[in-house]
Short mmCIF file of C-alpha atoms in Angstrom, two decimals:
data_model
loop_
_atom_site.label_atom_id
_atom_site.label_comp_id
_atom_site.label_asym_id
_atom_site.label_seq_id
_atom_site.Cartn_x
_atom_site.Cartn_y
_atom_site.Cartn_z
CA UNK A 1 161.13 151.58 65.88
CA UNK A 2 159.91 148.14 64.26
CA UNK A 3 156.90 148.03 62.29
CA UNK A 4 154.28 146.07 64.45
CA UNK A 5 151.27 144.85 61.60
CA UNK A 6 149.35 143.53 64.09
CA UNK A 7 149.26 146.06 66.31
CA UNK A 8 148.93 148.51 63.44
CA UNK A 9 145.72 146.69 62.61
CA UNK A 10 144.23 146.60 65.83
CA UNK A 11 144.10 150.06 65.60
CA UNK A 12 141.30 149.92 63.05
CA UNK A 13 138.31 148.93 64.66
CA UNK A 14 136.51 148.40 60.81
CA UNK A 15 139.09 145.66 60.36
CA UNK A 16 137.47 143.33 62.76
CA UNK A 17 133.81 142.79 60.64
CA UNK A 18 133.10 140.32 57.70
CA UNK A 19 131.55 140.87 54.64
CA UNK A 20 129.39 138.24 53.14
CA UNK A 21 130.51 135.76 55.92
CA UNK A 22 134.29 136.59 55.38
CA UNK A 23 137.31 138.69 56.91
CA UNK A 24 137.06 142.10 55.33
CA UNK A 25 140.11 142.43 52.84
CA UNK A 26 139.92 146.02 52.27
CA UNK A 27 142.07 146.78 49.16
CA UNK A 28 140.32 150.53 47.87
CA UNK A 29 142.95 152.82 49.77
CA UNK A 30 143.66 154.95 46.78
CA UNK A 31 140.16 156.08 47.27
CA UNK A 32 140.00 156.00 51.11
CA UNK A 33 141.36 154.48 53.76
CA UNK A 34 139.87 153.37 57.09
CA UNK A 35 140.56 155.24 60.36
CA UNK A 36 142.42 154.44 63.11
CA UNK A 37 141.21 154.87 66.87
CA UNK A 38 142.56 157.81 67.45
CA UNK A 39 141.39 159.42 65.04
CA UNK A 40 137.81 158.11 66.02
CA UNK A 41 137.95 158.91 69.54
CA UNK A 42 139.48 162.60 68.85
CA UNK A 43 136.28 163.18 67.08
CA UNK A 44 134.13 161.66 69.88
CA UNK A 45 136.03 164.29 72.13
CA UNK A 46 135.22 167.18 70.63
CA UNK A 47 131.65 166.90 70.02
CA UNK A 48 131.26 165.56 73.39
CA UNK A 49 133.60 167.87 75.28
CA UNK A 50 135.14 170.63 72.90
CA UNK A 51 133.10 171.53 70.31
CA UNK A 52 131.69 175.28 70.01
CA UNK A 53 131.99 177.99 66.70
CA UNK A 54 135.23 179.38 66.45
CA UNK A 55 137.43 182.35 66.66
CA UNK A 56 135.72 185.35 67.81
CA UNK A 57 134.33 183.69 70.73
CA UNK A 58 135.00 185.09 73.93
CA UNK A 59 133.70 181.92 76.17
CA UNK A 60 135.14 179.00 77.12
CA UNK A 61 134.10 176.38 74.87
CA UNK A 62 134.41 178.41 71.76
CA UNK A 63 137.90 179.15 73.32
CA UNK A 64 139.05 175.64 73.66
CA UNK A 65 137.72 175.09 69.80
CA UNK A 66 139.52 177.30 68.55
CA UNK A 67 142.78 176.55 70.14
CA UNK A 68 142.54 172.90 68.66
CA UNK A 69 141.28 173.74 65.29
CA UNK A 70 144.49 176.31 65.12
CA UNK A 71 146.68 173.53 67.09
CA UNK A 72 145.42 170.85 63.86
CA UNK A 73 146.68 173.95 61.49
CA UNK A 74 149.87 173.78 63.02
CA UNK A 75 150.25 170.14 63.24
CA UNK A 76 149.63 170.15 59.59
CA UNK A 77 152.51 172.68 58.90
CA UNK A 78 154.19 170.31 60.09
CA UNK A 79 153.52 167.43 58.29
CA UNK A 80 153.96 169.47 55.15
CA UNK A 81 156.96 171.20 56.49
CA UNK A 82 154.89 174.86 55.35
CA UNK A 83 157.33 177.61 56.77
CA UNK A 84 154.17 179.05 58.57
CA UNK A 85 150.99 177.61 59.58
CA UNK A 86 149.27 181.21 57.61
CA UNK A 87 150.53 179.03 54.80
CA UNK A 88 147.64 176.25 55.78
CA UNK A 89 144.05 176.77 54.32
CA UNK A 90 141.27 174.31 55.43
CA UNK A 91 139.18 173.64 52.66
CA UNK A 92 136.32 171.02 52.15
CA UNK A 93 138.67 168.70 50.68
CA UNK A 94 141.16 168.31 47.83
CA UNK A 95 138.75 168.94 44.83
CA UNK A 96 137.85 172.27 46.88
CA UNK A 97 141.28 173.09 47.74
CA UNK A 98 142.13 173.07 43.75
CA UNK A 99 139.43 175.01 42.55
CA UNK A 100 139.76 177.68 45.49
CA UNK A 101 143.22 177.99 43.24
CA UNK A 102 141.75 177.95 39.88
CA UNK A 103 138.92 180.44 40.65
CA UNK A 104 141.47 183.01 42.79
CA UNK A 105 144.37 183.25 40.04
CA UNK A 106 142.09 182.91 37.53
CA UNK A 107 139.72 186.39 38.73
CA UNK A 108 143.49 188.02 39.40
CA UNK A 109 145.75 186.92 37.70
CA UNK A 110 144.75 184.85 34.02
CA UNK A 111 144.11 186.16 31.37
CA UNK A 112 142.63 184.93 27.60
CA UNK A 113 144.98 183.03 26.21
CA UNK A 114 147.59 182.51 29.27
CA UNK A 115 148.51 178.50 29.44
CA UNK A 116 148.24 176.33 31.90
CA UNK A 117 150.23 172.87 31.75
CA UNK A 118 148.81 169.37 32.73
CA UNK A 119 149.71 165.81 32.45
CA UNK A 120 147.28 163.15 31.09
CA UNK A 121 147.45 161.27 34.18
CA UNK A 122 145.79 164.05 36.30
CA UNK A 123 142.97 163.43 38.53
CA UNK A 124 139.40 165.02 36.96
CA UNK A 125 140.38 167.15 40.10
CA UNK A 126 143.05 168.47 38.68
CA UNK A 127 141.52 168.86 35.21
CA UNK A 128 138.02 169.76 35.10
CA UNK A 129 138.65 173.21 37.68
CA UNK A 130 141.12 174.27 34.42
CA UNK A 131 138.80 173.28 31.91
CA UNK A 132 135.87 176.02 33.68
CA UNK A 133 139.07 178.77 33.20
CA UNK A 134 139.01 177.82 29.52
CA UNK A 135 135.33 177.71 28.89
CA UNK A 136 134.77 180.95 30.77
CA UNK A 137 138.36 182.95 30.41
CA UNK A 138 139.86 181.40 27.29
CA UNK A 139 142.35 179.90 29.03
CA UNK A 140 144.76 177.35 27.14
CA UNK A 141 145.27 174.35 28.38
CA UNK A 142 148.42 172.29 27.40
CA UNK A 143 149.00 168.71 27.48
CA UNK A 144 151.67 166.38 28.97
CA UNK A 145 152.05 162.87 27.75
CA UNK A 146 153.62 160.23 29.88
CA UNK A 147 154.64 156.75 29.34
CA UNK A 148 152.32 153.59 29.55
CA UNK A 149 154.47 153.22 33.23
CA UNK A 150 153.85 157.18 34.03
CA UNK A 151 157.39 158.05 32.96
CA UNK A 152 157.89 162.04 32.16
CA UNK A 153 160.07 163.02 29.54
CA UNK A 154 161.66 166.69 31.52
CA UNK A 155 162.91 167.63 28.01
CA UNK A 156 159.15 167.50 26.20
CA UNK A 157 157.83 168.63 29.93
CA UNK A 158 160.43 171.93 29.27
CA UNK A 159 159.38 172.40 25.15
CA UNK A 160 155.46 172.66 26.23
CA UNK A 161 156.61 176.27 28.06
CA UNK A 162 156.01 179.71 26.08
CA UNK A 163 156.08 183.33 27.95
CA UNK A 164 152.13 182.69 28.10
CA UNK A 165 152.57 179.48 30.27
CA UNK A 166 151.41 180.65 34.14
CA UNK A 167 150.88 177.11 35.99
CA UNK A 168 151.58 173.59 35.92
CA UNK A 169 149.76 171.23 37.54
CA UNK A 170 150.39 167.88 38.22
CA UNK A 171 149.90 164.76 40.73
CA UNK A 172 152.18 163.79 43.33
CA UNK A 173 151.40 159.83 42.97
CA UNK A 174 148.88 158.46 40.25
CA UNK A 175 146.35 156.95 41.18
CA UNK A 176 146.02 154.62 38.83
CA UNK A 177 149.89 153.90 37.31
CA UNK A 178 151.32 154.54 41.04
CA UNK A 179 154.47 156.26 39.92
CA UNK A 180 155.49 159.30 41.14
CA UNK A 181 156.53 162.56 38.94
CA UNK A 182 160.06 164.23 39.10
CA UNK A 183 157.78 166.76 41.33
CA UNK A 184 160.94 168.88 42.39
CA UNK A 185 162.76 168.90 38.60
CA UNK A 186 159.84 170.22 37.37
CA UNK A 187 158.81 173.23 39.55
CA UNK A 188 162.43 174.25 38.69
CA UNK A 189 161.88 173.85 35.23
CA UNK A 190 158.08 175.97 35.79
CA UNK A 191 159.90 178.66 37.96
CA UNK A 192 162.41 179.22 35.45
CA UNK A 193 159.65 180.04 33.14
CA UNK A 194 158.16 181.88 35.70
CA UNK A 195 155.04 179.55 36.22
CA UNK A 196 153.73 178.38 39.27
CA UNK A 197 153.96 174.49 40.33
CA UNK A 198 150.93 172.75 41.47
CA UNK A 199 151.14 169.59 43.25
CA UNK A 200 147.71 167.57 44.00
CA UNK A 201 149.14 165.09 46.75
CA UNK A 202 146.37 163.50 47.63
CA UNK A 203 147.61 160.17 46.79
CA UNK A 204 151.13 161.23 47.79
CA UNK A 205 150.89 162.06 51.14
CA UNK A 206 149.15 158.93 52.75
CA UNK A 207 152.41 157.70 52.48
CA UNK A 208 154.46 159.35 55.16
CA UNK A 209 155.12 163.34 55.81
CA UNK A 210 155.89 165.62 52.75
CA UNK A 211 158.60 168.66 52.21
CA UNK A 212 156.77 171.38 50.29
CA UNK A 213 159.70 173.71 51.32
CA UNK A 214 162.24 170.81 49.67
CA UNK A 215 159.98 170.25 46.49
CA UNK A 216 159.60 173.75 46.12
CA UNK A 217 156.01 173.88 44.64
CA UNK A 218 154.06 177.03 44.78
CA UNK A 219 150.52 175.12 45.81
CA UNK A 220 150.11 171.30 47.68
CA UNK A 221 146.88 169.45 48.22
CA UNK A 222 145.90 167.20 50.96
CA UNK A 223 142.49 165.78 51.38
CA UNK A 224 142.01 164.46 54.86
CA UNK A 225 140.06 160.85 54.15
CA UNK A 226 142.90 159.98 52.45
CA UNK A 227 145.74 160.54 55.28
CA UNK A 228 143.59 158.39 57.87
CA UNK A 229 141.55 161.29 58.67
CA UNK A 230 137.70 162.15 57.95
CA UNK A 231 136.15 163.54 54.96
CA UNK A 232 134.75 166.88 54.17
CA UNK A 233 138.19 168.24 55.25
CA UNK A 234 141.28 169.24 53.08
CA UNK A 235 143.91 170.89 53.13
CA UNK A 236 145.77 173.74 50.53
CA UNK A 237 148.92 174.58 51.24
CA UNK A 238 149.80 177.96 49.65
CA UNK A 239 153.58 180.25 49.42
CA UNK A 240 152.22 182.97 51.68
CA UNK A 241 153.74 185.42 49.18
CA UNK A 242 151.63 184.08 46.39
CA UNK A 243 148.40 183.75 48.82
CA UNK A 244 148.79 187.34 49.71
CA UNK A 245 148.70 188.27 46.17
CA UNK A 246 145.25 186.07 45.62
CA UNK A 247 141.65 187.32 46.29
CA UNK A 248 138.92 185.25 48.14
CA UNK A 249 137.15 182.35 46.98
CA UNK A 250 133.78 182.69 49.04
CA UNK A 251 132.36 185.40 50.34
CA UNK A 252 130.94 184.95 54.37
CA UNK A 253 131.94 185.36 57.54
CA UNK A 254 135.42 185.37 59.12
CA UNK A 255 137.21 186.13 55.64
CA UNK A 256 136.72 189.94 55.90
CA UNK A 257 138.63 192.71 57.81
CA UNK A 258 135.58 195.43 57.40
CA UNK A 259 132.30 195.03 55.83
CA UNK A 260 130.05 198.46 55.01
CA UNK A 261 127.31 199.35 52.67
CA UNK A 262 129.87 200.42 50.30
CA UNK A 263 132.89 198.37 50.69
CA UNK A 264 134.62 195.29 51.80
CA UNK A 265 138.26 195.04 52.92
CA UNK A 266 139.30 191.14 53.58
CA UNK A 267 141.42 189.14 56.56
CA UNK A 268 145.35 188.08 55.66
CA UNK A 269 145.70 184.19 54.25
CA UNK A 270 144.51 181.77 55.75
CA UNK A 271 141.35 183.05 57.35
CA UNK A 272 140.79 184.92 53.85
CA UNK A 273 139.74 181.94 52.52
CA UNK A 274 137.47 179.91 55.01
CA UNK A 275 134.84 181.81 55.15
CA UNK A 276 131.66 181.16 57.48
CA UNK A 277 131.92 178.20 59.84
CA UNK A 278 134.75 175.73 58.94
CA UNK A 279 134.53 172.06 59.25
CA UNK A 280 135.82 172.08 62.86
CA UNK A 281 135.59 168.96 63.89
CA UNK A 282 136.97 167.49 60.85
CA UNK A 283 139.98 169.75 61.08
CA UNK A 284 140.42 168.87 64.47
CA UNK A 285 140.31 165.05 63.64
CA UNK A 286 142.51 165.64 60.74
CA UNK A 287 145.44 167.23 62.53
CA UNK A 288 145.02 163.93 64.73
CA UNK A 289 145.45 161.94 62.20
CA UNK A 290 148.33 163.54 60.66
CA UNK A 291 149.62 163.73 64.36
CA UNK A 292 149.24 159.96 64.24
CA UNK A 293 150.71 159.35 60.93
CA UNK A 294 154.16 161.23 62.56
CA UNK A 295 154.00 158.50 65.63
CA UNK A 296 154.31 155.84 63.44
CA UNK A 297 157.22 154.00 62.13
CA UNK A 298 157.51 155.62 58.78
CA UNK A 299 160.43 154.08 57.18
CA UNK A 300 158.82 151.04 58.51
CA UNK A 301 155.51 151.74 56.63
CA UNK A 302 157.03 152.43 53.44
CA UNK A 303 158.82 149.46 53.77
CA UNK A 304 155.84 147.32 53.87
CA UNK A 305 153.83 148.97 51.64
CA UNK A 306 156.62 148.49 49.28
CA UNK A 307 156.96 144.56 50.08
CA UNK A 308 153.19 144.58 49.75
CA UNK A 309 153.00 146.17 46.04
CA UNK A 310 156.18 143.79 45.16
CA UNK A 311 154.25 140.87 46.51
CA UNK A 312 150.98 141.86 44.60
CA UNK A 313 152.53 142.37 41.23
CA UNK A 314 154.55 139.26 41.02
CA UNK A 315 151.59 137.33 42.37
CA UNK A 316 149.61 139.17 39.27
CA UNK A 317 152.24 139.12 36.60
CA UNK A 318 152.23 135.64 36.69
CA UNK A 319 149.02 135.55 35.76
CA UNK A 320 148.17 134.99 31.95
CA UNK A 321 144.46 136.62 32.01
CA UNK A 322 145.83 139.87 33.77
CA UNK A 323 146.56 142.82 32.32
CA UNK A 324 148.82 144.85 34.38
CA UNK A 325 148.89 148.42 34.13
CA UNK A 326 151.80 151.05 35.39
CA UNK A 327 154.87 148.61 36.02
CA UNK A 328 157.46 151.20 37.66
CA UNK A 329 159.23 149.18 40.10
CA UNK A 330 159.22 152.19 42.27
CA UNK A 331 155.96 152.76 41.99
CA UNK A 332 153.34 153.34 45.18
CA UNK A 333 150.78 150.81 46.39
CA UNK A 334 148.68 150.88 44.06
CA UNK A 335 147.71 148.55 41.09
CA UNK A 336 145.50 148.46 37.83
CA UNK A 337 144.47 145.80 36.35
CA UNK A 338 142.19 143.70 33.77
CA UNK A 339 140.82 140.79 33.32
CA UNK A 340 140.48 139.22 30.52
CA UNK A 341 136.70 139.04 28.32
CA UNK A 342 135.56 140.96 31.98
CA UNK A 343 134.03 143.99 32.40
CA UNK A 344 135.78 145.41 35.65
CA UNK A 345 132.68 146.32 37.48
CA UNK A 346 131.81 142.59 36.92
CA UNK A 347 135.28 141.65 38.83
CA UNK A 348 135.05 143.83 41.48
CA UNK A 349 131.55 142.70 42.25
CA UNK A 350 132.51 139.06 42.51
CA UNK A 351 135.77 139.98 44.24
CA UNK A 352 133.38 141.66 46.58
CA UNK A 353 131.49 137.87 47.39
CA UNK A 354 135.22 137.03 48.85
CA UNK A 355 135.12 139.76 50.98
CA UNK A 356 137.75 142.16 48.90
CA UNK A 357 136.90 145.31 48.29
CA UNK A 358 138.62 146.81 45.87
CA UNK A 359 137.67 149.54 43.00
CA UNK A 360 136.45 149.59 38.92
CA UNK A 361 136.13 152.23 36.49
CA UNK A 362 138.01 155.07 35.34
CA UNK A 363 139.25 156.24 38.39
CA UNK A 364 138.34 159.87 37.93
CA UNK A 365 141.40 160.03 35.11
CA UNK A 366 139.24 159.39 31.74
CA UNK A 367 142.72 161.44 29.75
CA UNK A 368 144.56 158.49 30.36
CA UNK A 369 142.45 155.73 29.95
CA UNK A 370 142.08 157.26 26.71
CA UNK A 371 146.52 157.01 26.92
CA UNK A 372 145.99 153.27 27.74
CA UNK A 373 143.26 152.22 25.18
CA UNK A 374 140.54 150.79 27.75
CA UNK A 375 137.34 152.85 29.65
CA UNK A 376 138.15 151.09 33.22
CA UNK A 377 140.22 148.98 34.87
CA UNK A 378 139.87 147.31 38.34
CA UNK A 379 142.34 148.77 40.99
CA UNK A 380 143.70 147.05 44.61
CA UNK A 381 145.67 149.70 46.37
CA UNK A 382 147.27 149.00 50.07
CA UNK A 383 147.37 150.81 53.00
CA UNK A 384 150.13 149.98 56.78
CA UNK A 385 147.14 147.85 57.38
CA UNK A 386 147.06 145.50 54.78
CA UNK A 387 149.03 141.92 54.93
CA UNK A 388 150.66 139.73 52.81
CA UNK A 389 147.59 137.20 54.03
CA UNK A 390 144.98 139.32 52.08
CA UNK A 391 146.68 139.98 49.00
CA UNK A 392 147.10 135.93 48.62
CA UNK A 393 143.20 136.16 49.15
CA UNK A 394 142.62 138.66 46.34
CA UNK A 395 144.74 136.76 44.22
CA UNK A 396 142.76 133.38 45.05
CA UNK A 397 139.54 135.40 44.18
CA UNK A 398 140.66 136.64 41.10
CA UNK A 399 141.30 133.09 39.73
CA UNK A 400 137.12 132.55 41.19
CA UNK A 401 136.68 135.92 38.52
CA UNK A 402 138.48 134.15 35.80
CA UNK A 403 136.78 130.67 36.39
CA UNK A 404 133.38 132.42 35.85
CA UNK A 405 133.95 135.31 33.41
CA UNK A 406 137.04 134.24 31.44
#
């Protein structure tokens, strides 16, 4: 296969309106990205053709719903290479999918004064859900510095372990440095302190299909507006041996076995933890987009996203009034940056008046701007869509920032 950017882009319908007069230049991926057709139209579809409640139904519509809503489980397995689609929970979204962990092990399993191990560079996702297990269980959390580029040091990583140390967590791509942790070193280093890994790959897997079996993490997170799917839909992907082991998150429908007056025995993993109606549409629309993300040209993808973030940080370094943050020449599409004397809302607002959308503040990851000595920073990040053509735009706009802030 040959990656094809204009057809890719065609496939984005949003890509064809202006904003203030001007092409869109859409450069806020880390936080979303746009949908493609498909995905679109497989939404259209089922609320004009599929849709119904599902599982338990017994007619045909509710049938057919439930057939595609466990068809997008399986075509999720998939893309996560899961050794069984009972491995695949449908949650609300990543944030959801993380503290349906943190409030399960921590009713079974934690205890006051068991550890749990994070890096600075987490997500508040990945943070605050731990931080509720501390305030309310005495739960210890433990702290993982990186470098300024996101490097980890596996040696301090393995010193932060006692016999009290039950999880790690950690991301799969930042999104603000853009590098990517040693994710399989590390859940060998956690298992052989018998911990369980943690991955949130919400950043991560945009990028191309993932290998939980080959990383050999314990727990993986997907959220579905970030893998060209819709929101309100996520995805946890769980060791079934673990997930049998955990208790429910919500109580409702679907998630029980028997309910009487005096007891309540609950369904096997997943359905133990969806309860009451799912997001079925979303799902559906999600395991088409993950379904679409296969079809593609990945190699090809991740070779242009990689030109793209080359591109975009020479084109930036060679600026003397940017400030560059996370400078791993492996790193993912995504960079931070600075201007100097500007605030970055003030940036992004006049990138905006160009037509570049991109995104200021902290990113959700306050821990390490605290690491990096600033409150915000703007961010592009790039998506298969993006061109060459509309990073040379941001870059011309950021010289308009400078003329007027500087």
């Amino acid at each position: 296969m040959t990656f094809d950017l204009t057809a890719m882009r065609a496939q984005f319908p949003i890509l064809e309106q202006e904003v203030y007069g001007k092409p869109l230049v859409y450069l806020d991926n880390a936080a979303s990205v746009q949908k493609p057709r498909a995905v679109i139209e497989r939404m259209t579809d089922v609320l004009t053709g599929g849709y119904a409640n599902v599982h338990r139904g017994l007619h045909f519509m509710s049938n057919k719903a439930t057939a595609d809503y466990e068809t997008a489980r399986e075509s999720v397995r998939k893309y996560l290479n899961a050794a069984s689609k009972d491995e695949i929970i449908f949650t609300m979204g990543g944030t959801d999918a993380i503290n349906l962990v943190a409030h399960s092990l921590g009713v079974a399993q934690l205890q006051e004064g068991d550890e749990i191990i994070l890096s600075v560079m987490e997500h508040h996702s990945n943070i605050v859900p731990w931080h509720l297990l501390r305030e309310r269980k005495g739960i210890v959390l433990k702290w993982l510095d990186v470098s300024e580029d996101g490097d980890i040091d596996l040696a301090a990583f393995e010193a932060l372990f006692s016999d009290r140390t039950k999880l790690v967590g950690v991301t799969g791509l930042s999104n603000v440095l853009g590098c990517e942790p040693p994710v399989q070193e590390m859940a060998e280093i956690a298992h052989a302190h018998n911990a369980l890994m943690l991955v949130d790959g919400c950043q991560k897997s945009v990028h191309g299909p993932v290998d939980v079996q080959a990383l050999g993490v314990d727990f993986y997170i997907l959220t579905g507006h970030k893998v060209y799917g819709p929101n309100g839909i996520g995805v946890l992907y769980g060791r079934k041996k673990i997930l049998d082991q955990m208790p429910p998150f919500r109580g409702g429908g679907e998630m029980i076995d028997k309910v009487t007056q005096d007891e309540v025995t609950y369904n096997d993993p997943p359905h133990r933890f969806e309860a009451g109606t799912p997001p079925i549409t979303e799902a559906i629309a999600l395991g088409a987009a993950v379904e679409w993300v296969m079809q593609q040209d990945i190699q090809g993808v991740q070779a242009h996203e990689r030109a793209l973030t080359d591109h975009a940080m020479e084109a930036l370094g060679a600026l003397n009034f940017i400030t560059l943050y996370g400078r791993d020449p492996e790193k993912g599409p995504v960079v931070a940056f600075n201007l100097e004397g500007a605030h970055p809302h003030d940036v992004s607002t006049i990138l905006d008046r160009s037509g570049v959308a991109v995104r200021a503040g902290h990113h959700c990851c306050q821990p390490l701007m605290h690491k990096l000595g600033v409150t915000a920073t703007a961010r592009a990040s790039f998506a298969a869509y993006n061109s060459h053509e509309e990073i040379d735009v941001f870059v011309e706009a950021l010289h308009k920032a400078h003329n007027m802030l500087g």
